[in-house]
mmCIF file of N, CA and C in Angstrom:
data_model
loop_
_atom_site.group_PDB
_atom_site.id
_atom_site.type_symbol
_atom_site.label_atom_id
_atom_site.label_comp_id
_atom_site.label_asym_id
_atom_site.label_seq_id
_atom_site.Cartn_x
_atom_site.Cartn_y
_atom_site.Cartn_z
ATOM 1 N N MET A 192 159.717 -0.585 130.350
ATOM 2 C CA MET A 192 159.608 1.112 131.348
ATOM 3 C C MET A 192 158.624 2.131 131.070
ATOM 4 N N ASN A 193 157.676 1.763 132.412
ATOM 5 C CA ASN A 193 157.047 3.365 131.534
ATOM 6 C C ASN A 193 156.901 4.282 131.895
ATOM 7 N N GLN A 194 156.616 5.363 131.718
ATOM 8 C CA GLN A 194 156.989 7.512 131.617
ATOM 9 C C GLN A 194 157.353 7.479 133.373
ATOM 10 N N ASP A 195 156.523 6.552 134.185
ATOM 11 C CA ASP A 195 156.824 6.565 135.621
ATOM 12 C C ASP A 195 157.335 6.170 136.040
ATOM 13 N N GLU A 196 158.001 5.290 136.232
ATOM 14 C CA GLU A 196 159.203 4.732 135.819
ATOM 15 C C GLU A 196 160.460 5.568 136.030
ATOM 16 N N LEU A 197 160.892 6.356 134.511
ATOM 17 C CA LEU A 197 161.794 6.104 133.935
ATOM 18 C C LEU A 197 161.860 7.349 134.065
ATOM 19 N N ALA A 198 160.912 8.630 134.420
ATOM 20 C CA ALA A 198 160.702 9.665 135.163
ATOM 21 C C ALA A 198 161.916 10.102 136.282
ATOM 22 N N ALA A 199 161.149 8.760 137.263
ATOM 23 C CA ALA A 199 161.935 8.367 138.846
ATOM 24 C C ALA A 199 163.769 8.344 139.041
ATOM 25 N N LYS A 200 163.780 7.451 137.645
ATOM 26 C CA LYS A 200 165.944 7.247 137.981
ATOM 27 C C LYS A 200 166.105 8.463 137.630
ATOM 28 N N ILE A 201 165.252 9.582 137.197
ATOM 29 C CA ILE A 201 165.986 10.173 136.249
ATOM 30 C C ILE A 201 166.109 11.702 136.902
ATOM 31 N N TYR A 202 165.551 11.838 137.999
ATOM 32 C CA TYR A 202 164.775 12.339 139.038
ATOM 33 C C TYR A 202 163.533 13.823 138.377
ATOM 34 N N ILE A 203 163.176 13.497 137.870
ATOM 35 C CA ILE A 203 161.815 14.462 136.658
ATOM 36 C C ILE A 203 160.572 13.687 137.456
ATOM 37 N N THR A 204 159.591 15.036 136.988
ATOM 38 C CA THR A 204 158.797 14.168 137.114
ATOM 39 C C THR A 204 158.301 13.720 136.036
ATOM 40 N N ARG A 205 157.079 12.547 135.493
ATOM 41 C CA ARG A 205 156.322 12.248 134.416
ATOM 42 C C ARG A 205 155.911 13.262 133.738
ATOM 43 N N SER A 206 155.703 14.045 133.535
ATOM 44 C CA SER A 206 155.212 15.351 132.978
ATOM 45 C C SER A 206 155.641 15.919 132.355
ATOM 46 N N THR A 207 157.005 15.587 132.994
ATOM 47 C CA THR A 207 158.054 16.162 132.509
ATOM 48 C C THR A 207 159.002 15.520 130.945
ATOM 49 N N TYR A 208 158.707 14.010 131.560
ATOM 50 C CA TYR A 208 159.831 13.713 130.741
ATOM 51 C C TYR A 208 158.284 13.043 129.597
ATOM 52 N N SER A 209 157.016 13.311 129.536
ATOM 53 C CA SER A 209 155.587 13.331 128.462
ATOM 54 C C SER A 209 156.098 14.758 127.404
ATOM 55 N N ALA A 210 156.568 15.457 127.812
ATOM 56 C CA ALA A 210 156.591 16.746 127.618
ATOM 57 C C ALA A 210 158.164 16.681 126.730
ATOM 58 N N TYR A 211 159.182 16.223 127.050
ATOM 59 C CA TYR A 211 159.614 15.939 126.171
ATOM 60 C C TYR A 211 160.146 14.970 125.361
ATOM 61 N N GLU A 212 159.412 13.585 125.315
ATOM 62 C CA GLU A 212 158.927 12.410 124.717
ATOM 63 C C GLU A 212 157.765 13.452 122.616
ATOM 64 N N THR A 213 156.500 14.361 123.283
ATOM 65 C CA THR A 213 155.787 15.261 122.488
ATOM 66 C C THR A 213 156.789 16.432 121.735
ATOM 67 N N GLY A 214 157.978 16.032 122.682
ATOM 68 C CA GLY A 214 158.640 17.722 122.177
ATOM 69 C C GLY A 214 158.195 19.275 122.208
ATOM 70 N N SER A 215 157.314 18.718 123.315
ATOM 71 C CA SER A 215 157.306 20.285 123.662
ATOM 72 C C SER A 215 158.047 21.019 124.458
ATOM 73 N N LYS A 216 159.191 20.411 125.307
ATOM 74 C CA LYS A 216 159.580 20.374 126.123
ATOM 75 C C LYS A 216 161.460 20.456 125.613
ATOM 76 N N VAL A 217 162.252 20.657 125.961
ATOM 77 C CA VAL A 217 163.729 20.466 125.540
ATOM 78 C C VAL A 217 163.889 19.167 126.583
ATOM 79 N N PRO A 218 164.656 18.510 126.293
ATOM 80 C CA PRO A 218 165.901 18.185 127.884
ATOM 81 C C PRO A 218 167.031 18.428 127.582
ATOM 82 N N ASP A 219 167.683 19.157 129.539
ATOM 83 C CA ASP A 219 168.940 19.588 129.606
ATOM 84 C C ASP A 219 169.724 19.219 129.514
ATOM 85 N N ILE A 220 170.693 18.727 129.225
ATOM 86 C CA ILE A 220 172.516 17.838 128.856
ATOM 87 C C ILE A 220 172.108 17.000 129.970
ATOM 88 N N GLN A 221 171.973 17.868 131.029
ATOM 89 C CA GLN A 221 172.320 16.190 132.529
ATOM 90 C C GLN A 221 171.180 15.458 132.508
ATOM 91 N N THR A 222 169.971 15.409 131.900
ATOM 92 C CA THR A 222 168.693 14.639 131.737
ATOM 93 C C THR A 222 169.184 13.611 130.006
ATOM 94 N N LEU A 223 169.691 14.223 129.631
ATOM 95 C CA LEU A 223 169.931 14.003 127.972
ATOM 96 C C LEU A 223 171.280 13.080 128.599
ATOM 97 N N ASP A 224 172.337 13.359 129.409
ATOM 98 C CA ASP A 224 173.430 12.385 129.747
ATOM 99 C C ASP A 224 172.404 10.746 130.645
ATOM 100 N N ALA A 225 171.971 11.258 131.671
ATOM 101 C CA ALA A 225 171.143 10.807 132.224
ATOM 102 C C ALA A 225 170.363 9.412 131.128
ATOM 103 N N LEU A 226 169.611 9.727 130.704
ATOM 104 C CA LEU A 226 168.560 8.537 129.460
ATOM 105 C C LEU A 226 169.652 8.069 128.785
ATOM 106 N N ALA A 227 170.899 8.243 128.012
ATOM 107 C CA ALA A 227 171.910 7.869 127.093
ATOM 108 C C ALA A 227 172.924 6.839 128.343
ATOM 109 N N ALA A 228 172.662 7.280 128.986
ATOM 110 C CA ALA A 228 172.901 5.806 130.428
ATOM 111 C C ALA A 228 171.713 4.692 130.914
ATOM 112 N N ILE A 229 170.970 4.739 130.621
ATOM 113 C CA ILE A 229 169.670 4.146 130.975
ATOM 114 C C ILE A 229 169.446 2.783 129.717
ATOM 115 N N TYR A 230 169.743 3.871 128.335
ATOM 116 C CA TYR A 230 169.275 3.154 127.289
ATOM 117 C C TYR A 230 170.703 2.097 127.267
ATOM 118 N N ASN A 231 172.100 2.695 127.344
ATOM 119 C CA ASN A 231 173.008 2.501 127.032
ATOM 120 C C ASN A 231 173.155 2.882 125.654
ATOM 121 N N ILE A 232 173.419 3.858 125.071
ATOM 122 C CA ILE A 232 173.528 4.140 123.791
ATOM 123 C C ILE A 232 174.712 5.681 123.702
ATOM 124 N N GLY A 233 175.027 5.957 122.837
ATOM 125 C CA GLY A 233 175.703 7.184 122.574
ATOM 126 C C GLY A 233 174.608 8.445 123.160
ATOM 127 N N PHE A 234 175.398 9.492 123.420
ATOM 128 C CA PHE A 234 174.419 10.701 123.983
ATOM 129 C C PHE A 234 174.318 11.592 122.711
ATOM 130 N N GLU A 235 175.508 11.533 121.593
ATOM 131 C CA GLU A 235 174.913 11.651 120.058
ATOM 132 C C GLU A 235 173.820 11.148 119.404
ATOM 133 N N SER A 236 173.184 10.346 120.264
ATOM 134 C CA SER A 236 171.983 9.261 119.366
ATOM 135 C C SER A 236 170.935 10.224 120.191
ATOM 136 N N LEU A 237 171.414 10.512 121.260
ATOM 137 C CA LEU A 237 169.911 11.259 121.754
ATOM 138 C C LEU A 237 169.479 12.753 121.176
ATOM 139 N N VAL A 238 171.518 13.193 120.934
ATOM 140 C CA VAL A 238 171.064 15.172 120.974
ATOM 141 C C VAL A 238 170.536 14.943 119.643
ATOM 142 N N ASN A 239 170.592 14.163 118.885
ATOM 143 C CA ASN A 239 170.555 14.295 116.834
ATOM 144 C C ASN A 239 169.024 13.691 116.701
ATOM 145 N N HIS A 240 168.794 13.362 117.821
ATOM 146 C CA HIS A 240 168.061 13.444 117.459
ATOM 147 C C HIS A 240 166.022 14.642 117.477
ATOM 148 N N ASP A 241 165.052 14.189 116.461
ATOM 149 C CA ASP A 241 164.507 15.306 116.711
ATOM 150 C C ASP A 241 163.021 14.820 117.531
ATOM 151 N N LEU A 242 163.006 15.585 118.841
ATOM 152 C CA LEU A 242 162.041 15.450 120.100
ATOM 153 C C LEU A 242 160.500 15.670 119.330
ATOM 154 N N SER A 243 160.873 16.330 118.171
ATOM 155 C CA SER A 243 159.009 16.857 118.462
ATOM 156 C C SER A 243 158.456 15.510 117.368
ATOM 157 N N LYS A 244 159.202 15.062 116.865
ATOM 158 C CA LYS A 244 158.811 13.617 116.081
ATOM 159 C C LYS A 244 157.883 12.378 117.062
ATOM 160 N N GLY A 245 158.295 12.813 118.575
ATOM 161 C CA GLY A 245 157.743 11.580 119.452
ATOM 162 C C GLY A 245 158.780 10.435 118.778
ATOM 163 N N LEU A 246 159.753 10.621 117.783
ATOM 164 C CA LEU A 246 160.918 8.577 117.658
ATOM 165 C C LEU A 246 160.793 8.458 118.899
ATOM 166 N N LEU A 247 161.768 8.852 120.441
ATOM 167 C CA LEU A 247 161.988 8.313 121.314
ATOM 168 C C LEU A 247 161.076 7.448 121.899
ATOM 169 N N SER A 248 160.133 7.519 122.237
ATOM 170 C CA SER A 248 158.637 6.830 122.334
ATOM 171 C C SER A 248 157.752 5.511 121.521
ATOM 172 N N ARG A 249 158.849 5.526 120.709
ATOM 173 C CA ARG A 249 158.122 4.603 119.407
ATOM 174 C C ARG A 249 160.166 3.792 119.975
ATOM 175 N N ILE A 250 161.344 4.674 120.207
ATOM 176 C CA ILE A 250 162.703 3.386 119.603
ATOM 177 C C ILE A 250 162.359 2.570 121.494
ATOM 178 N N TYR A 251 162.294 3.042 121.992
ATOM 179 C CA TYR A 251 162.607 3.327 123.037
ATOM 180 C C TYR A 251 161.553 2.533 124.130
ATOM 181 N N PHE A 252 160.885 2.648 124.276
ATOM 182 C CA PHE A 252 159.559 2.520 124.951
ATOM 183 C C PHE A 252 158.758 1.692 124.730
ATOM 184 N N ASP A 253 158.601 0.275 123.513
ATOM 185 C CA ASP A 253 157.609 0.544 122.776
ATOM 186 C C ASP A 253 158.158 -1.196 122.677
ATOM 187 N N SER A 254 157.165 -1.738 123.284
ATOM 188 C CA SER A 254 158.261 -3.199 123.504
ATOM 189 C C SER A 254 157.633 -4.343 123.373
ATOM 190 N N GLU A 255 156.713 -3.789 122.081
ATOM 191 C CA GLU A 255 155.820 -5.221 121.329
ATOM 192 C C GLU A 255 157.171 -5.058 119.182
ATOM 193 N N ASP A 256 157.697 -4.638 119.332
ATOM 194 C CA ASP A 256 158.468 -4.469 118.188
ATOM 195 C C ASP A 256 159.755 -4.958 119.094
ATOM 196 N N ARG A 257 160.256 -5.306 120.046
ATOM 197 C CA ARG A 257 161.697 -5.078 120.494
ATOM 198 C C ARG A 257 162.879 -5.418 119.600
ATOM 199 N N GLN A 258 163.065 -6.440 117.944
ATOM 200 C CA GLN A 258 164.214 -6.496 117.101
ATOM 201 C C GLN A 258 164.163 -4.772 116.607
ATOM 202 N N LEU A 259 163.006 -4.207 116.290
ATOM 203 C CA LEU A 259 162.777 -3.160 115.215
ATOM 204 C C LEU A 259 163.364 -2.045 116.258
ATOM 205 N N ALA A 260 163.192 -2.179 118.102
ATOM 206 C CA ALA A 260 163.515 -1.547 118.971
ATOM 207 C C ALA A 260 165.879 -1.154 118.906
ATOM 208 N N GLU A 261 165.663 -1.923 118.559
ATOM 209 C CA GLU A 261 167.070 -2.825 118.764
ATOM 210 C C GLU A 261 167.897 -2.536 117.652
ATOM 211 N N LEU A 262 166.461 -2.494 116.463
ATOM 212 C CA LEU A 262 167.779 -2.367 115.249
ATOM 213 C C LEU A 262 167.537 -0.912 114.812
ATOM 214 N N LEU A 263 166.991 -0.503 115.766
ATOM 215 C CA LEU A 263 166.968 1.270 115.354
ATOM 216 C C LEU A 263 168.050 1.909 116.096
ATOM 217 N N ASN A 264 167.929 0.938 117.551
ATOM 218 C CA ASN A 264 168.970 1.880 118.516
ATOM 219 C C ASN A 264 170.400 1.301 118.615
ATOM 220 N N ASP A 265 170.679 0.563 117.395
ATOM 221 C CA ASP A 265 171.741 -0.164 117.084
ATOM 222 C C ASP A 265 172.126 0.989 115.952
ATOM 223 N N TYR A 266 171.338 1.736 115.011
ATOM 224 C CA TYR A 266 172.013 2.429 113.800
ATOM 225 C C TYR A 266 171.883 3.829 114.485
ATOM 226 N N GLU A 267 171.531 4.098 115.340
ATOM 227 C CA GLU A 267 171.825 5.286 115.716
ATOM 228 C C GLU A 267 172.740 5.571 116.776
ATOM 229 N N SER A 268 173.495 4.600 117.133
ATOM 230 C CA SER A 268 175.151 4.842 117.621
ATOM 231 C C SER A 268 175.760 5.356 116.843
ATOM 232 N N LEU A 269 175.618 4.674 115.783
ATOM 233 C CA LEU A 269 176.982 5.115 114.885
ATOM 234 C C LEU A 269 176.454 6.195 114.259
ATOM 235 N N SER A 270 178.085 6.384 113.678
ATOM 236 C CA SER A 270 178.561 7.857 113.814
ATOM 237 C C SER A 270 177.998 8.023 112.450
ATOM 238 N N VAL A 271 177.533 9.203 111.811
ATOM 239 C CA VAL A 271 177.809 9.660 110.927
ATOM 240 C C VAL A 271 178.013 9.020 109.444
ATOM 241 N N ALA A 272 178.961 8.824 108.943
ATOM 242 C CA ALA A 272 180.092 8.366 108.406
ATOM 243 C C ALA A 272 179.148 6.837 108.307
ATOM 244 N N SER A 273 179.621 6.156 109.382
ATOM 245 C CA SER A 273 178.373 4.681 109.046
ATOM 246 C C SER A 273 177.222 4.710 108.835
ATOM 247 N N LYS A 274 175.953 5.621 110.016
ATOM 248 C CA LYS A 274 175.150 5.461 108.945
ATOM 249 C C LYS A 274 174.562 5.723 107.615
ATOM 250 N N ASN A 275 175.779 6.686 106.877
ATOM 251 C CA ASN A 275 175.525 6.756 105.709
ATOM 252 C C ASN A 275 175.912 5.822 104.499
ATOM 253 N N VAL A 276 176.889 4.858 105.527
ATOM 254 C CA VAL A 276 177.373 3.576 104.369
ATOM 255 C C VAL A 276 176.095 2.877 104.065
ATOM 256 N N ILE A 277 175.784 2.919 105.392
ATOM 257 C CA ILE A 277 174.042 1.744 105.869
ATOM 258 C C ILE A 277 173.157 2.369 104.453
ATOM 259 N N MET A 278 172.981 3.787 105.014
ATOM 260 C CA MET A 278 171.677 4.153 103.314
ATOM 261 C C MET A 278 172.163 3.956 102.202
ATOM 262 N N GLU A 279 173.597 3.609 101.838
ATOM 263 C CA GLU A 279 173.488 3.391 100.627
ATOM 264 C C GLU A 279 173.607 2.063 100.557
ATOM 265 N N ARG A 280 173.894 1.399 101.362
ATOM 266 C CA ARG A 280 173.788 -0.472 100.852
ATOM 267 C C ARG A 280 172.275 -0.564 100.839
ATOM 268 N N LEU A 281 171.591 0.289 101.750
ATOM 269 C CA LEU A 281 170.359 0.262 101.773
ATOM 270 C C LEU A 281 169.191 0.468 100.453
ATOM 271 N N ASP A 282 169.596 1.067 99.757
ATOM 272 C CA ASP A 282 169.284 2.003 98.727
ATOM 273 C C ASP A 282 169.500 0.816 97.725
ATOM 274 N N VAL A 283 170.632 0.074 97.582
ATOM 275 C CA VAL A 283 171.253 -0.729 96.498
ATOM 276 C C VAL A 283 170.047 -2.220 96.809
ATOM 277 N N LEU A 284 169.673 -1.880 98.581
ATOM 278 C CA LEU A 284 168.953 -4.062 98.376
ATOM 279 C C LEU A 284 167.372 -3.686 98.182
ATOM 280 N N LEU A 285 166.969 -2.347 98.142
ATOM 281 C CA LEU A 285 166.025 -1.511 98.165
ATOM 282 C C LEU A 285 165.556 -1.734 96.957
ATOM 283 N N GLU A 286 166.654 -1.435 95.366
ATOM 284 C CA GLU A 286 166.336 -1.861 94.213
ATOM 285 C C GLU A 286 166.302 -3.126 93.953
ATOM 286 N N ARG A 287 167.412 -3.643 94.373
ATOM 287 C CA ARG A 287 167.128 -4.963 93.995
ATOM 288 C C ARG A 287 165.395 -6.177 94.614
ATOM 289 N N GLU A 288 164.854 -5.497 95.449
ATOM 290 C CA GLU A 288 163.915 -6.105 95.750
ATOM 291 C C GLU A 288 163.261 -5.109 94.843
ATOM 292 N N ALA A 289 162.685 -4.576 93.656
ATOM 293 C CA ALA A 289 161.818 -3.694 93.495
ATOM 294 C C ALA A 289 161.895 -4.542 92.127
ATOM 295 N N VAL A 290 163.309 -5.190 91.580
ATOM 296 C CA VAL A 290 163.414 -5.509 90.934
ATOM 297 C C VAL A 290 162.896 -6.915 90.823
ATOM 298 N N PHE A 291 163.093 -7.800 91.787
ATOM 299 C CA PHE A 291 162.218 -8.598 91.911
ATOM 300 C C PHE A 291 161.272 -8.955 92.474
ATOM 301 N N TYR A 292 161.004 -8.036 92.837
ATOM 302 C CA TYR A 292 159.153 -7.781 92.454
ATOM 303 C C TYR A 292 158.386 -7.352 91.315
ATOM 304 N N GLN A 293 159.162 -6.449 90.790
ATOM 305 C CA GLN A 293 158.394 -6.183 89.457
ATOM 306 C C GLN A 293 158.407 -7.909 88.463
ATOM 307 N N GLU A 294 159.454 -8.475 88.291
ATOM 308 C CA GLU A 294 160.021 -9.695 87.494
ATOM 309 C C GLU A 294 158.481 -10.594 88.377
ATOM 310 N N PHE A 295 158.588 -10.898 89.254
ATOM 311 C CA PHE A 295 157.354 -12.096 90.193
ATOM 312 C C PHE A 295 156.047 -11.334 89.945
ATOM 313 N N ALA A 296 156.103 -9.823 90.027
ATOM 314 C CA ALA A 296 154.561 -9.509 89.942
ATOM 315 C C ALA A 296 154.688 -9.732 88.006
ATOM 316 N N TYR A 297 155.021 -9.870 87.697
ATOM 317 C CA TYR A 297 154.804 -9.031 85.886
ATOM 318 C C TYR A 297 155.311 -10.075 85.366
ATOM 319 N N PRO A 298 155.615 -12.030 85.620
ATOM 320 C CA PRO A 298 156.643 -12.634 84.798
ATOM 321 C C PRO A 298 156.537 -12.752 83.269
ATOM 322 N N ASN A 299 155.658 -12.669 82.771
ATOM 323 C CA ASN A 299 155.610 -12.574 81.367
ATOM 324 C C ASN A 299 156.443 -11.873 80.767
ATOM 325 N N LYS A 300 156.342 -10.385 81.425
ATOM 326 C CA LYS A 300 156.576 -8.961 80.663
ATOM 327 C C LYS A 300 157.803 -9.441 79.978
ATOM 328 N N ASN A 301 158.800 -9.721 80.508
ATOM 329 C CA ASN A 301 160.180 -10.095 80.074
ATOM 330 C C ASN A 301 160.497 -11.209 78.839
ATOM 331 N N MET A 302 159.368 -11.646 78.659
ATOM 332 C CA MET A 302 158.908 -12.920 77.640
ATOM 333 C C MET A 302 158.723 -12.210 75.984
ATOM 334 N N LYS A 303 159.858 -12.656 75.122
ATOM 335 C CA LYS A 303 159.242 -12.410 73.762
ATOM 336 C C LYS A 303 158.341 -12.936 73.310
ATOM 337 N N LYS A 304 157.414 -12.304 72.238
ATOM 338 C CA LYS A 304 156.737 -13.622 72.262
ATOM 339 C C LYS A 304 156.621 -13.543 70.558
#
């Protein structure tokens, strides 16, 4: 869905919607509620985003990487507690990956001479 189509669905102009994406304008509660309904996400997910970074345009309107968009949308619909659990688990996985790639890149480093 492009900006014109989305703006028409929530009864605003494309330029107003564009201003929301760039962070130069903040949407009102009714607009946020309409966006949440269109994308079937929690209202809290939209409210917690920093619109000035243009995150919404990357997550919700980029059709090239649908899997990443779906993953990010799912993450953003979680409670803060659930997000913290995911971040803790992600840290563990990243540490494991770092160890694996370190051993893979330098296999003889750990061998005794």
